[in-house]
XYZ file of C-alpha atoms in Angstrom:
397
model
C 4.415 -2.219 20.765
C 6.654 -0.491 18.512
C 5.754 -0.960 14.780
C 9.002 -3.509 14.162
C 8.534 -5.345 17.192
C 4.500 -5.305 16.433
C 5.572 -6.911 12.335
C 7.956 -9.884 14.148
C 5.074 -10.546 16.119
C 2.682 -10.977 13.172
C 5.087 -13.162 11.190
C 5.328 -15.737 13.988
C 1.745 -16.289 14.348
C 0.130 -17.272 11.273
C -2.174 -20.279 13.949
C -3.514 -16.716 15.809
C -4.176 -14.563 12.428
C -5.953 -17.713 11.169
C -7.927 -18.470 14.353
C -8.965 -14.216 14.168
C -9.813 -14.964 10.318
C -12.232 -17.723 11.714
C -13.835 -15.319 14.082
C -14.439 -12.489 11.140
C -15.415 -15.579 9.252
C -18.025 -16.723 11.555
C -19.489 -13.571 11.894
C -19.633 -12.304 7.718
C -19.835 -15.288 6.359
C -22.550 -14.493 3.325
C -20.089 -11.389 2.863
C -16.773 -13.432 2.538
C -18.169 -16.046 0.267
C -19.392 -13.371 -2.352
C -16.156 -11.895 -2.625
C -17.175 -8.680 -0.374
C -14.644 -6.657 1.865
C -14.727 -5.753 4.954
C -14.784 -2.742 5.767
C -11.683 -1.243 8.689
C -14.879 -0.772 11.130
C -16.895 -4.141 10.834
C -12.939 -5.719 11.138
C -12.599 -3.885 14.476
C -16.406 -4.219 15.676
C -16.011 -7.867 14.914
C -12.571 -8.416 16.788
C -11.800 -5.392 19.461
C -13.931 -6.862 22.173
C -12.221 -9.931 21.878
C -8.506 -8.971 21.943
C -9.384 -6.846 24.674
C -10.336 -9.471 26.916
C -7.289 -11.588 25.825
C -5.340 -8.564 27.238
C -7.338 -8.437 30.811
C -6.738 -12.301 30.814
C -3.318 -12.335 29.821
C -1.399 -9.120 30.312
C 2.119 -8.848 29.660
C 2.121 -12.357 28.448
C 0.208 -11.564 25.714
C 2.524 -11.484 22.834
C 3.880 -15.113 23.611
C -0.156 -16.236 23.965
C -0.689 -14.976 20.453
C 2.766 -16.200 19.194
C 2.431 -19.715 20.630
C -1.089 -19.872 19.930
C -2.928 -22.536 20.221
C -0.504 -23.705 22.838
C 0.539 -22.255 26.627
C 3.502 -19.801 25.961
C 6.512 -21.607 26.860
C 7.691 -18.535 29.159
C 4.475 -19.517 31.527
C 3.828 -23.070 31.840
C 0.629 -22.409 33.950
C -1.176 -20.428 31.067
C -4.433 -21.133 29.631
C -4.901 -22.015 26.436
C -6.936 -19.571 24.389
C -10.081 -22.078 23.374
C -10.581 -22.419 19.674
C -13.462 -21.161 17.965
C -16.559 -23.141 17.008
C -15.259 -24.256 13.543
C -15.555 -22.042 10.741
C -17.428 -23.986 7.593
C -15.566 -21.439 5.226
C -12.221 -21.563 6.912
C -11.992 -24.741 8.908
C -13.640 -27.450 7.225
C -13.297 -26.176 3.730
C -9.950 -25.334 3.651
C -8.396 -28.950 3.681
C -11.033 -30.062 1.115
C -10.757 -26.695 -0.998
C -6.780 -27.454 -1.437
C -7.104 -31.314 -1.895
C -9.406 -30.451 -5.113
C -6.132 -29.183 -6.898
C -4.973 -32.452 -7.506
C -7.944 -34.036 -7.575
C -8.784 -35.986 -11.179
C -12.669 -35.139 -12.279
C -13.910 -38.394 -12.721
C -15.859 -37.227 -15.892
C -12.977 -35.207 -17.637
C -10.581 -37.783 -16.524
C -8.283 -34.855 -16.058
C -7.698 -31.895 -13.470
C -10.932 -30.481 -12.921
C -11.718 -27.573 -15.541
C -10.724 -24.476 -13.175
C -7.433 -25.968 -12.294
C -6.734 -26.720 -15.670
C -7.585 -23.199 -17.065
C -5.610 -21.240 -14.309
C -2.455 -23.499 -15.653
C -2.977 -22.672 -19.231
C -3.436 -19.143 -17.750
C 0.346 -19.457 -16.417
C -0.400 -20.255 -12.758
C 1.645 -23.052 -11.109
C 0.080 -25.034 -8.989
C 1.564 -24.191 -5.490
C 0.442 -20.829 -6.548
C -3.248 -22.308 -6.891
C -2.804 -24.008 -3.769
C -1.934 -20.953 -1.748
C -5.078 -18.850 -2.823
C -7.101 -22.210 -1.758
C -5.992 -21.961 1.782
C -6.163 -18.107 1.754
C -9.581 -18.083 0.285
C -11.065 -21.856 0.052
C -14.427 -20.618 -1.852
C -12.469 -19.777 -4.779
C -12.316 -23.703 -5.414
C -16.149 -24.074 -5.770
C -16.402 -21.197 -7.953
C -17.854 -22.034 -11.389
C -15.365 -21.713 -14.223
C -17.888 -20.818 -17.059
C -20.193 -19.026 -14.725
C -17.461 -16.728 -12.502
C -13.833 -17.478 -13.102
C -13.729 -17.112 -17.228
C -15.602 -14.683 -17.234
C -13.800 -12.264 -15.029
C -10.064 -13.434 -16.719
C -12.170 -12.402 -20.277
C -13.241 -9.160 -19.020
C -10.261 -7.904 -17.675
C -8.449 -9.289 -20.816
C -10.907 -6.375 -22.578
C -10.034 -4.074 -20.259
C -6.445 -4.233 -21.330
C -4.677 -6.083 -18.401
C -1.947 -8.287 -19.873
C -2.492 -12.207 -19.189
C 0.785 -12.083 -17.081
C -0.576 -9.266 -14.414
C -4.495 -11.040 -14.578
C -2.446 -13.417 -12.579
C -0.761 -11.339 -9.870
C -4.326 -9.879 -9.594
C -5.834 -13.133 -8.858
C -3.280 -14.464 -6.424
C -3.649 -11.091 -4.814
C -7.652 -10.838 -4.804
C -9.437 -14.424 -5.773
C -12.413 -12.800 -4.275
C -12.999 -10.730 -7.236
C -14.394 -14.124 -9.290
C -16.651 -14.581 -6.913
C -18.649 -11.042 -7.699
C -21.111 -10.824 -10.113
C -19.666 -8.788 -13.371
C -23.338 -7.234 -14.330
C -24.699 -6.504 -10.837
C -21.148 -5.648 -9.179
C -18.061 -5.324 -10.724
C -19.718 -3.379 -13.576
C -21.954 -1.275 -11.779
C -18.823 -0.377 -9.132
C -16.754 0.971 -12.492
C -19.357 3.070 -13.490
C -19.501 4.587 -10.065
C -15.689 5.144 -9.998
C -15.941 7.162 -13.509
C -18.628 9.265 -12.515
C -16.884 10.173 -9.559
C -14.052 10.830 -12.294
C -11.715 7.923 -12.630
C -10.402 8.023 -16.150
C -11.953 5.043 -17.684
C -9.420 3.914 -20.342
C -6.282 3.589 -17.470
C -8.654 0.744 -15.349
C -6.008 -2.311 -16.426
C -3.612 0.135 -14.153
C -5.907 0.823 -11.830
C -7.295 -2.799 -10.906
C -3.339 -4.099 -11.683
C -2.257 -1.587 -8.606
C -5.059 -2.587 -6.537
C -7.727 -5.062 -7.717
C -9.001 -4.774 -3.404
C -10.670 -1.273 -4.864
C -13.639 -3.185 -7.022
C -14.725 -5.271 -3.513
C -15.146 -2.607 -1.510
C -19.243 -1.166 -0.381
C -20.355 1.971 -1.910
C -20.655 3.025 1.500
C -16.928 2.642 2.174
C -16.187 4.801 -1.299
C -18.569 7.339 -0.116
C -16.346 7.572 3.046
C -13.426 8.234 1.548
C -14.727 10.457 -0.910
C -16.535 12.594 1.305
C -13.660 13.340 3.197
C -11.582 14.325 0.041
C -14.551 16.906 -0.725
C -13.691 18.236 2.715
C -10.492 18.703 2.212
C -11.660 21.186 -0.820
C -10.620 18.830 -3.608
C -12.656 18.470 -7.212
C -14.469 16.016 -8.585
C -11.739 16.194 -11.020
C -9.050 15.874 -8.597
C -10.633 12.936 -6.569
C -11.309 11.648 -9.542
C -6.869 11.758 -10.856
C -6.124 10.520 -7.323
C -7.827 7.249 -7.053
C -6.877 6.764 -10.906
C -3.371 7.148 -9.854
C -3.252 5.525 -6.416
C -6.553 3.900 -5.749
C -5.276 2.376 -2.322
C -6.721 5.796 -0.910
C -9.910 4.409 -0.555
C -8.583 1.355 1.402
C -7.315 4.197 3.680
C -9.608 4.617 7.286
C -10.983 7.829 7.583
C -10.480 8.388 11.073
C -7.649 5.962 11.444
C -5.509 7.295 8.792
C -6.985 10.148 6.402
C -7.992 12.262 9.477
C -5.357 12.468 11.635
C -2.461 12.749 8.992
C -4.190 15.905 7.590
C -4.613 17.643 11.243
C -0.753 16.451 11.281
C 0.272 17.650 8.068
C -1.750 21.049 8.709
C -0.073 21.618 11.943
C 3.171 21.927 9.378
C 1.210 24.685 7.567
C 0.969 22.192 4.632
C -2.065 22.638 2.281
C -3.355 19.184 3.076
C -5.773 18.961 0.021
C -2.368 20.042 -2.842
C -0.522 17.507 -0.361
C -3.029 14.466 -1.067
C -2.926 15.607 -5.294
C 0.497 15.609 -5.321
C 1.227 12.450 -2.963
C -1.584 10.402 -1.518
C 0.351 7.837 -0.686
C 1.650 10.111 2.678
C -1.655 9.357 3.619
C -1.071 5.663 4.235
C 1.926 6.375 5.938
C 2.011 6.154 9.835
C 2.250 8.763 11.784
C 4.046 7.508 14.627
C 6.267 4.736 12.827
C 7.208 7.210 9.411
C 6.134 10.877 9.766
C 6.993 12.258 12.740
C 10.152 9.957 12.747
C 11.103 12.533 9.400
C 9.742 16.047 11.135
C 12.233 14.897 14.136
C 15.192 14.285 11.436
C 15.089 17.695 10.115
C 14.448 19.494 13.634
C 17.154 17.599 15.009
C 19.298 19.556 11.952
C 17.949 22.766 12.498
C 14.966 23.405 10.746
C 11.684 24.891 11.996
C 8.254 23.340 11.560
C 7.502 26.211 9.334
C 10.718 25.535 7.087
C 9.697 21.666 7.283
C 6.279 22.702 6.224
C 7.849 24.478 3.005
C 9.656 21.540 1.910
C 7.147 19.197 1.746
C 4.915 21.597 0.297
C 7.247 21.681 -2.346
C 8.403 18.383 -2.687
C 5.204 16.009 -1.707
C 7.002 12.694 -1.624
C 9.560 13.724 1.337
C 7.715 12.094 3.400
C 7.334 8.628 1.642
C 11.617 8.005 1.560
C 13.121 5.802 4.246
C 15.109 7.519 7.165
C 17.775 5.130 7.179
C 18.120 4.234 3.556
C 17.195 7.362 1.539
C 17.353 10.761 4.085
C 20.286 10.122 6.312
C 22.798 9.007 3.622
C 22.344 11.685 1.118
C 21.847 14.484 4.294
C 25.322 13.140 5.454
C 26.967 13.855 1.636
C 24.757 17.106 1.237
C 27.041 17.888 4.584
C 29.719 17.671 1.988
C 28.721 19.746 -0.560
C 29.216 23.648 -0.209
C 25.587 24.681 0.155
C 23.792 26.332 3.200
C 21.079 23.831 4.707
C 18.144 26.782 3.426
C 18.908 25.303 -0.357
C 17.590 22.290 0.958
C 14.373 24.321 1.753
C 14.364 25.939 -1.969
C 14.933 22.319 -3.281
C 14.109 19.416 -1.550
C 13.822 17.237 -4.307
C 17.274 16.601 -3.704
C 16.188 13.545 -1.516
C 14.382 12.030 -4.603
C 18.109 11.236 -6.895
C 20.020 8.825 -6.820
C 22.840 9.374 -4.723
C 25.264 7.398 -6.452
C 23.910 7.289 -9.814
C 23.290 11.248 -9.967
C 23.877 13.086 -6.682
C 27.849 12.253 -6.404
C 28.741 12.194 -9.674
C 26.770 15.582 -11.041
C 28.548 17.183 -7.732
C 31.759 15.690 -8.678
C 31.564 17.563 -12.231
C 31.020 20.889 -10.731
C 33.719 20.632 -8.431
C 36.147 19.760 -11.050
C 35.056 22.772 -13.113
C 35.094 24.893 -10.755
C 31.796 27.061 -11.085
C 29.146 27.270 -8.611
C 25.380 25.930 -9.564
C 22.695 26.673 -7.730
C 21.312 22.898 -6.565
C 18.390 22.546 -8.284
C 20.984 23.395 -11.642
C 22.709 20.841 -10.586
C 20.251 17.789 -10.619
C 17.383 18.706 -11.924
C 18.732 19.492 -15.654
C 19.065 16.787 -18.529
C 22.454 15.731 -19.055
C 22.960 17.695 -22.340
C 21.782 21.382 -20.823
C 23.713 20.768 -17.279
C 26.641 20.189 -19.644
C 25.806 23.716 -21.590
C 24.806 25.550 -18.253
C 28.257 23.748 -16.981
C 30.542 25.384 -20.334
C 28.423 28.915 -20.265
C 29.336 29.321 -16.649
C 33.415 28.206 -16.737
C 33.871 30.184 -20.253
C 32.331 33.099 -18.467
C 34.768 32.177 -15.154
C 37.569 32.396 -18.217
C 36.890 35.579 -19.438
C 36.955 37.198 -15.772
């Protein structure tokens, strides 16, 4: 399936995503309820075998199995329906119960229960409460003295503002569940000696509070293959700081394979990952060679390609059809040979409207030439100067 078609597909079947969480329930059960992640691997040992037989079973009927799920797809009355699993104590049978306990009055308090109450003061509504119950039912059996206040406290030290300790528990209730002095500690302490800069972890765990769940193992992964790649301790240690979703990033499903891509370009892969990492979570079917086909389609060679992202790392990271193909259709415009776009490419990171048209606009109306970069890439106060200088030397000749 195509990667739009394959998004529709998972929007329409939250009953089949739920019935797979069951299965990778079932099977890591000790793992979920202690707030550990799984890793791309154990998700794909746990499920592959399965979905493959659905496919034998099913064939081209698949997609309205998994979309009508539990039910017979409507297209083929005769289908069988896919049975069930054994029900899940963590997923099943908790989740009704675990979301029921939000409005449930503690007989002793005569009140909300404590938790509840806490996450409201906190700023949480409670619909929000209610959806990190069904998405993760253990969360509302975790103690609030001994796990949740705890972990709100500690990342209140760390610098994360009240308002964001929110988004990071809506995004990752697991985290309360993980021992601060045996886990979450210990993991931080790993992640600065491998060179994470210790005073930026409110960013860090605001961008991606996933990154303290994951297994050493995983991390060693991931930063193994960066110390292929040539980079530093030092470097490694800047790009997880910066973008720390790299380590959620499959070796061989992602890391590997864009880098033999992006060398094939002639692109230093390790400067690449410094500069951008996040081309690295990018896919390479569905966004990157999608761009390499734009700009051979215009002309340029894989070498010239190559050069611009090597120069400009986040090329790759800008939509086709928002971003690249409007501001390639004005550059059309503009009286410049397609090579500045190889001298410059950070063209494609203005604004189009906001700097692009009306910077251009200027220069025409002055009627100097500026070499591109001139033209964007200075503040407003020196592209003026640069702007006078060059049509009081046009005067004079």
């Amino acid at each position: 399936m195509s990667n739009a078609n394959a998004a529709r597909t998972i929007n329409k079947s939250d009953p089949f995503i739920d019935h797979l969480l069951s299965k990778l329930h079932l099977k890591h059960k000790t793992w979920y309820l202690s707030g550990r992640e799984l890793t791309t691997l154990e998700i794909r040992d746990a499920l592959i075998s399965y979905l493959e037989s659905l496919f034998e079973e099913h064939g081209k009927i698949l997609v309205d199995v998994v979309e009508n799920y539990p039910n017979p797809p409507v297209k083929d009355k005769s289908a069988v329906p896919i049975p069930p699993p054994k029900p899940s104590p963590v997923v099943d049978s908790k989740k009704p119960k675990a979301v029921s306990r939000v409005s449930e009055i503690d007989p002793v308090a005569g009140n909300l229960r404590p938790h509840i109450v806490y996450l409201m003061e906190l700023g949480m509504d409670i619909e929000q409460i209610r959806t990190i119950l069904r998405r993760f039912p253990a969360f509302a059996y975790y103690s609030l003295e001994g796990k949740i206040k705890p972990v709100v406290e500690f990342f209140l030290e760390l610098g994360v503002p009240k308002e964001k300790i929110l988004i990071i528990l809506i995004k990752r209730p697991q985290l309360c569940g993980i021992s601060l002095s045996e886990n979450l500690k210990p993991t931080m302490k790993f992640f600065e000696s491998l060179g994470v800069d210790k005073k930026q972890w409110a960013k860090v765990i605001y961008r991606f509070p996933a990154l303290l769940t994951y297994s050493k193992q995983k991390i060693n992964e991931s930063v193994d293959f960066l110390h292929e790649l040539g980079l530093s301790e030092e470097s490694i240690g800047k790009i997880i700081t910066r973008c720390p979703n790299i380590v959620s990033y499959s070796v061989e499903d992602n890391l590997r394979p864009t880098a033999t891509y992006f060398r094939s370009l002639g692109v230093d892969v390790g400067i690449l990952l410094f500069k951008c990492p996040q081309n690295f979570g990018l896919s390479i079917e569905a966004n990157i060679k999608p761009v390499t086909e734009f700009f051979l389609e215009r002309g340029y060679t894989l070498e010239e390609i190559g050069m611009m992202i090597s120069r400009y790392g986040a090329l790759y990271t800008f939509s086709l059809t928002e971003n690249l193909m409007p501001k390639w259709d004005f550059f059309m415009t503009m009286d410049y040979p397609n090579s500045e776009l190889i001298k410059f490419p950070q063209f494609f990171g203005y604004s189009l409207e906001q700097r692009i048209k009306p910077r251009y606009a200027r220069v025409k109306s002055s009627g100097v030439r500026l070499l591109l970069n001139q033209v964007l890439s200075l503040s407003s106060s020196n592209f003026e100067e640069v702007l006078k200088k060059k049509m009081k030397k046009l005067q004079v000749g």
